[in-house]
Amino acid sequence: MQGVTVITVRGLTMQFGAQRALDNLDIAIPPGVTGLVGANGAGKTTLMSIVLGLREATSGTVEVLGMDPKLLGSRIRARVGYAPERNVLPEDMKAVDFVKHLSEVRGLPRDEARNRASDSLWLVGLGEERFRAIGTMSTGQRQRVKLAQAIAADPKLVLLDEPTDGLDPMQRDQMLALIRQINDEFGIDVLLSSHLLEEVERVCDHVVALDAGQLVADGPLADLIGGNEGVELELVEIADRPRSIDDVADALAASGLDVERDGAVLTVVGPDTDVLADATRDAVAEHGARIRRLSSRKRTLEDLFMEQP
Ligand code: ATP
């Protein structure tokens, strides 16, 4: 049975002339922080704009917080914060006026909008800077203004399109921590798009992966990258046993494990650590091989993408 979802998409297709940007997608996004991952052009922004009712799909159905964006786009946009990828910020406006204005557009009374604009700018670390014109701000600060306006009107859900784009590693860490915080502390569900698999792995509970408009994966992060353990095994080349590394690789593959070889290094993936440890020990002993290094290797989202046909 399907649990509670914040966004449900069925048979969703988006065609731009000859270009199919989204191809018959079925996606169920639960509460929490969800990463929408895929390379540039995968269809992430197109999906977000359909979810917000800014663009109509060619076919299929979409439900956002129980509403159909085709019919109730403006109600959805009042309850769903959005930080677009493009730089759409007005250069001459003070950050606090901009955030206040968008909060009023989303339905907050003027005084409440002013208070919330100020609160959300403090939350993202721009309290001291809130009266500065946005045009004078750095890329990191502008990304924070975009986050502040997305959360200011007390949304149930926010859609953040590439929120770490243009940030240096430290700013990126801070932005990811903020995103986690708005879900953990304020209960705002988040859909964040990114082309960086590693950052999605760090912050998300759930992952939706797209590749050229096709769904590659949709599930809890732990299910997608867990359940398979890996080891990296570096063997010593032995002069009088020239085939020992091949023999170990063949023996491990014969016992049902996934083996990749790069010179003297074997990467072996299997269902659990005990099976891996037993098979490795037996294969090495049987073929008289010698181990130089043995380390465990966690499966990553990158492995998931690499496994696609
Ligand atoms: P990026 O991060 O680079 O924006 P993305 O995953 O968000 O990538 P989309 O912007 O959704 O990808 O684009 C998906 C595909 O649809 C691309 O091939 C893009 O060229 C095409 N596309 C998007 N918008 C339009 C449009 N208005 N007209 C024609 N093609 C479009």
Coordinates of C-alpha atoms and ligand atoms in Angstrom, one line a residue:
M1 CA 0.0 0.0 0.0
Q2 CA 1.2 3.5 -0.8
G3 CA 1.9 5.7 2.2
V4 CA 1.2 9.4 2.6
T5 CA 2.7 11.4 -0.3
V6 CA 3.2 15.2 -0.8
I7 CA 3.5 14.8 -4.6
T8 CA 2.2 11.9 -6.7
V9 CA 2.8 11.8 -10.4
R10 CA 1.2 9.2 -12.7
G11 CA 2.0 8.5 -16.4
L12 CA 3.5 12.0 -16.7
T13 CA 4.9 13.0 -20.1
M14 CA 6.1 16.4 -21.2
Q15 CA 6.8 16.9 -24.9
F16 CA 8.5 20.0 -26.2
G17 CA 8.1 19.6 -30.0
A18 CA 10.2 16.6 -30.9
Q19 CA 12.0 16.7 -27.5
R20 CA 10.5 14.4 -24.8
A21 CA 11.5 16.1 -21.5
L22 CA 9.6 13.7 -19.2
D23 CA 8.7 10.2 -20.3
N24 CA 5.7 8.5 -18.7
L25 CA 6.8 9.0 -15.1
D26 CA 5.2 7.4 -12.0
I27 CA 6.6 9.0 -8.9
A28 CA 5.5 9.1 -5.3
I29 CA 7.3 11.6 -3.1
P30 CA 6.7 11.1 0.7
P31 CA 7.2 13.7 3.5
G32 CA 10.8 14.5 4.4
V33 CA 13.7 15.7 2.3
T34 CA 13.7 14.3 -1.2
G35 CA 16.5 14.7 -3.7
L36 CA 15.6 15.0 -7.4
V37 CA 18.8 14.1 -9.1
G38 CA 19.9 13.9 -12.7
A39 CA 22.4 15.5 -15.1
N40 CA 21.7 18.8 -16.8
G41 CA 18.7 18.4 -19.1
A42 CA 17.3 15.4 -17.2
G43 CA 14.0 17.1 -16.7
K44 CA 14.2 18.3 -13.1
T45 CA 13.1 21.9 -13.7
T46 CA 10.4 20.8 -16.1
L47 CA 9.0 18.5 -13.4
M48 CA 9.0 21.3 -10.8
S49 CA 7.2 23.7 -13.0
I50 CA 4.5 21.2 -13.7
V51 CA 4.2 20.5 -9.9
L52 CA 3.7 24.2 -9.3
G53 CA 1.1 24.5 -12.1
L54 CA 3.3 26.9 -14.1
R55 CA 3.4 24.5 -17.0
E56 CA 0.8 22.0 -18.2
A57 CA 2.0 18.4 -18.9
T58 CA 1.3 16.8 -22.3
S59 CA -0.3 13.8 -20.5
G60 CA -0.6 12.2 -17.1
T61 CA -1.8 13.3 -13.7
V62 CA -0.2 15.2 -10.8
E63 CA -1.3 15.6 -7.2
V64 CA 0.4 18.1 -4.9
L65 CA -0.7 18.2 -1.3
G66 CA -3.9 16.5 -2.5
M67 CA -4.5 19.2 -5.2
D68 CA -4.4 19.1 -9.0
P69 CA -2.0 21.8 -10.3
K70 CA -4.0 22.2 -13.5
L71 CA -7.0 23.3 -11.5
L72 CA -5.6 24.8 -8.4
G73 CA -2.2 26.2 -9.4
S74 CA -2.5 29.4 -7.4
R75 CA -3.6 27.5 -4.2
I76 CA -0.7 25.2 -4.6
R77 CA 1.7 28.2 -5.1
A78 CA 0.4 29.8 -1.9
R79 CA 1.3 26.6 0.1
V80 CA 4.4 25.5 -1.7
G81 CA 7.5 27.7 -1.5
Y82 CA 9.7 27.8 -4.6
A83 CA 13.3 28.8 -5.2
P84 CA 14.0 28.8 -8.9
E85 CA 17.4 27.9 -10.3
R86 CA 17.8 31.0 -12.4
N87 CA 18.9 34.3 -10.9
V88 CA 15.6 36.0 -10.7
L89 CA 16.2 38.3 -7.8
P90 CA 15.6 42.1 -8.2
E91 CA 19.0 43.8 -7.9
D92 CA 17.7 47.1 -6.4
M93 CA 15.4 45.7 -3.8
K94 CA 16.4 45.2 -0.2
A95 CA 16.3 41.5 0.8
V96 CA 13.7 42.1 3.5
D97 CA 11.4 44.0 1.2
F98 CA 11.7 41.3 -1.5
V99 CA 10.9 38.5 0.9
K100 CA 8.0 40.5 2.5
H101 CA 6.5 41.3 -0.9
L102 CA 6.5 37.6 -1.9
S103 CA 5.0 36.6 1.4
E104 CA 2.1 39.1 0.8
V105 CA 1.7 37.7 -2.7
R106 CA 1.3 34.3 -1.0
G107 CA -1.5 35.6 1.1
L108 CA 0.1 36.8 4.4
P109 CA -1.2 40.1 5.9
R110 CA 1.3 43.0 5.6
D111 CA 2.5 43.0 9.3
E112 CA 2.9 39.2 9.4
A113 CA 4.7 39.3 6.1
R114 CA 7.1 41.8 7.5
N115 CA 7.8 39.8 10.6
R116 CA 8.2 36.5 8.7
A117 CA 10.5 38.1 6.2
S118 CA 12.7 39.2 9.0
D119 CA 12.5 35.9 10.8
S120 CA 13.3 33.8 7.7
L121 CA 16.3 36.0 6.8
W122 CA 17.7 35.6 10.3
L123 CA 17.2 31.9 10.0
V124 CA 19.2 31.6 6.8
G125 CA 22.0 33.7 8.4
L126 CA 21.2 37.1 6.7
G127 CA 19.7 38.9 9.7
E128 CA 22.4 41.5 9.8
E129 CA 22.3 41.9 6.0
R130 CA 18.5 42.1 5.5
F131 CA 18.4 45.8 4.6
R132 CA 21.0 45.4 1.9
A133 CA 20.1 45.6 -1.8
I134 CA 20.2 42.2 -3.3
G135 CA 22.4 43.4 -6.2
T136 CA 25.2 44.0 -3.7
M137 CA 25.1 40.4 -2.4
S138 CA 27.4 37.4 -3.1
T139 CA 26.2 34.2 -4.8
G140 CA 26.0 32.5 -1.5
Q141 CA 23.9 35.3 0.0
R142 CA 21.6 35.3 -3.0
Q143 CA 21.0 31.6 -2.6
R144 CA 20.1 32.3 1.0
V145 CA 17.6 35.0 0.0
K146 CA 16.0 32.5 -2.4
L147 CA 15.7 30.0 0.4
A148 CA 14.3 32.7 2.8
Q149 CA 11.6 33.7 0.4
A150 CA 10.6 30.1 -0.2
I151 CA 10.1 29.4 3.5
A152 CA 8.8 32.8 4.7
A153 CA 5.1 32.2 4.2
D154 CA 5.0 29.1 6.3
P155 CA 4.7 26.6 3.4
K156 CA 3.9 22.9 3.8
L157 CA 6.4 22.1 1.1
V158 CA 9.3 23.8 -0.7
L159 CA 10.8 23.1 -4.1
L160 CA 14.4 24.2 -4.3
D161 CA 16.0 24.1 -7.8
E162 CA 19.8 23.6 -7.5
P163 CA 20.0 25.5 -4.2
T164 CA 23.8 24.9 -3.9
D165 CA 24.6 26.1 -7.5
G166 CA 27.6 28.4 -7.4
L167 CA 28.4 27.8 -3.8
D168 CA 31.9 26.9 -2.4
P169 CA 32.3 23.8 -0.3
M170 CA 31.7 25.5 3.0
Q171 CA 28.7 27.5 1.8
R172 CA 27.3 24.2 0.3
D173 CA 27.7 22.5 3.7
Q174 CA 25.9 25.4 5.4
M175 CA 23.1 25.4 2.8
L176 CA 22.6 21.6 3.1
A177 CA 22.5 21.9 6.9
L178 CA 19.8 24.7 6.6
I179 CA 17.7 22.5 4.3
R180 CA 17.9 19.6 6.8
Q181 CA 17.0 22.1 9.6
I182 CA 13.9 23.4 7.9
N183 CA 12.5 19.9 7.7
D184 CA 13.7 18.6 11.1
E185 CA 12.7 21.7 13.1
F186 CA 9.8 23.3 11.1
G187 CA 8.3 20.2 9.5
I188 CA 8.5 21.7 6.0
D189 CA 8.9 19.0 3.4
V190 CA 11.5 19.6 0.8
L191 CA 12.1 18.6 -2.8
L192 CA 15.5 19.7 -3.9
S193 CA 17.0 19.2 -7.3
S194 CA 20.7 18.7 -7.8
H195 CA 23.1 17.3 -10.3
L196 CA 25.5 16.4 -7.4
L197 CA 24.8 12.9 -6.2
E198 CA 27.1 13.2 -3.2
E199 CA 25.1 16.1 -1.7
V200 CA 21.8 14.3 -2.2
E201 CA 23.3 11.3 -0.4
R202 CA 24.3 13.6 2.5
V203 CA 21.0 15.3 3.1
C204 CA 18.0 13.4 1.6
D205 CA 15.7 10.7 3.0
H206 CA 14.3 9.9 -0.3
V207 CA 15.7 10.0 -3.9
V208 CA 14.0 10.4 -7.3
A209 CA 16.6 10.0 -10.0
L210 CA 16.0 11.0 -13.7
D211 CA 18.0 10.4 -16.7
A212 CA 17.0 12.2 -20.0
G213 CA 13.4 12.3 -18.8
Q214 CA 13.3 8.7 -17.7
L215 CA 12.9 7.5 -14.1
V216 CA 16.0 5.7 -13.0
A217 CA 15.1 5.3 -9.3
D218 CA 12.5 6.4 -6.8
G219 CA 12.8 5.2 -3.2
P220 CA 14.2 5.7 0.3
L221 CA 17.9 6.5 0.1
A222 CA 18.7 3.6 2.5
D223 CA 17.0 1.1 0.2
L224 CA 18.7 2.5 -2.9
I225 CA 22.3 2.4 -1.6
G226 CA 21.9 0.0 1.3
G227 CA 21.5 -3.8 1.1
N228 CA 24.7 -4.2 -0.9
E229 CA 28.0 -4.2 0.8
G230 CA 31.3 -3.8 -1.0
V231 CA 35.0 -4.4 -0.4
E232 CA 38.0 -3.2 -2.3
L233 CA 40.7 -5.8 -2.4
E234 CA 44.2 -5.0 -3.6
L235 CA 46.3 -8.1 -4.3
V236 CA 50.0 -8.5 -4.7
E237 CA 51.2 -9.6 -8.1
I238 CA 53.2 -12.8 -7.6
A239 CA 55.8 -13.6 -10.2
D240 CA 55.5 -17.4 -10.1
R241 CA 51.7 -17.3 -9.9
P242 CA 50.8 -15.0 -12.8
R243 CA 47.2 -16.0 -12.8
S244 CA 46.5 -15.6 -9.1
I245 CA 44.6 -12.4 -9.4
D246 CA 42.5 -13.6 -12.3
D247 CA 41.8 -16.8 -10.4
V248 CA 40.6 -14.9 -7.3
A249 CA 38.4 -12.7 -9.5
D250 CA 36.9 -15.7 -11.2
A251 CA 36.3 -17.6 -8.0
L252 CA 34.5 -14.5 -6.4
A253 CA 32.4 -14.1 -9.5
A254 CA 31.6 -17.8 -9.5
S255 CA 30.2 -17.5 -6.0
G256 CA 27.7 -15.0 -7.3
L257 CA 29.4 -11.7 -6.3
D258 CA 29.8 -8.7 -8.6
V259 CA 33.5 -8.2 -9.4
E260 CA 35.2 -5.4 -11.2
R261 CA 38.9 -5.5 -11.8
D262 CA 41.3 -2.6 -12.3
G263 CA 44.9 -4.0 -12.3
A264 CA 45.6 -5.6 -9.0
V265 CA 42.5 -4.0 -7.4
L266 CA 39.2 -5.9 -7.2
T267 CA 36.0 -4.2 -6.2
V268 CA 33.6 -6.8 -5.0
V269 CA 29.9 -6.2 -4.2
G270 CA 27.7 -8.7 -2.5
P271 CA 24.5 -9.0 -0.4
D272 CA 26.2 -8.8 3.0
T273 CA 29.6 -8.5 4.7
D274 CA 29.7 -12.1 6.0
V275 CA 29.2 -13.5 2.6
L276 CA 31.8 -11.2 1.2
A277 CA 34.3 -11.9 3.9
D278 CA 33.9 -15.7 3.7
A279 CA 34.1 -15.8 -0.1
T280 CA 37.2 -13.5 -0.2
R281 CA 39.1 -15.4 2.4
D282 CA 38.4 -18.8 0.7
A283 CA 39.3 -17.4 -2.8
V284 CA 42.5 -15.9 -1.6
A285 CA 43.5 -19.0 0.3
E286 CA 42.6 -21.4 -2.5
H287 CA 44.6 -19.6 -5.2
G288 CA 47.6 -18.7 -3.0
A289 CA 47.1 -15.0 -3.5
R290 CA 48.4 -12.3 -1.2
I291 CA 46.4 -9.3 0.0
R292 CA 48.1 -5.8 0.1
R293 CA 45.0 -3.9 1.2
L294 CA 41.4 -4.7 2.1
S295 CA 38.9 -2.0 2.7
S296 CA 35.1 -1.7 2.9
R297 CA 33.4 0.3 0.2
K298 CA 30.0 1.8 0.6
R299 CA 27.6 1.7 -2.3
T300 CA 26.8 5.2 -3.6
L301 CA 24.2 6.8 -5.8
E302 CA 26.8 7.0 -8.5
D303 CA 27.0 3.2 -8.5
L304 CA 23.2 3.2 -9.1
F305 CA 23.6 5.5 -12.1
M306 CA 26.5 3.5 -13.4
E307 CA 24.4 0.3 -13.3
Q308 CA 21.8 1.7 -15.7
P309 CA 21.9 0.0 -19.1
Ligands
ATP1 P1 19.1 21.9 -15.9 O1 19.6 21.7 -14.5 O2 20.2 22.0 -16.9 O3 18.0 23.0 -16.0 P2 17.0 19.9 -15.9 O4 17.2 18.6 -15.4 O5 16.3 20.9 -15.0 O6 18.4 20.5 -16.3 P3 15.1 20.7 -17.8 O7 15.4 22.2 -17.7 O8 13.8 20.3 -17.2 O9 16.3 19.9 -17.2 O10 15.0 20.3 -19.3 C1 14.7 19.0 -19.8 C2 14.8 18.9 -21.3 O11 13.7 19.7 -21.8 C3 16.0 19.5 -21.9 O12 16.4 18.7 -23.0 C4 15.6 20.9 -22.3 O13 16.4 21.4 -23.4 C5 14.1 20.7 -22.7 N1 13.3 21.9 -22.4 C6 13.1 22.4 -21.3 N2 12.3 23.5 -21.4 C7 12.0 23.6 -22.7 C8 11.2 24.5 -23.5 N3 10.6 25.5 -23.0 N4 11.2 24.3 -24.8 C9 11.9 23.3 -25.4 N5 12.6 22.4 -24.7 C10 12.7 22.6 -23.4

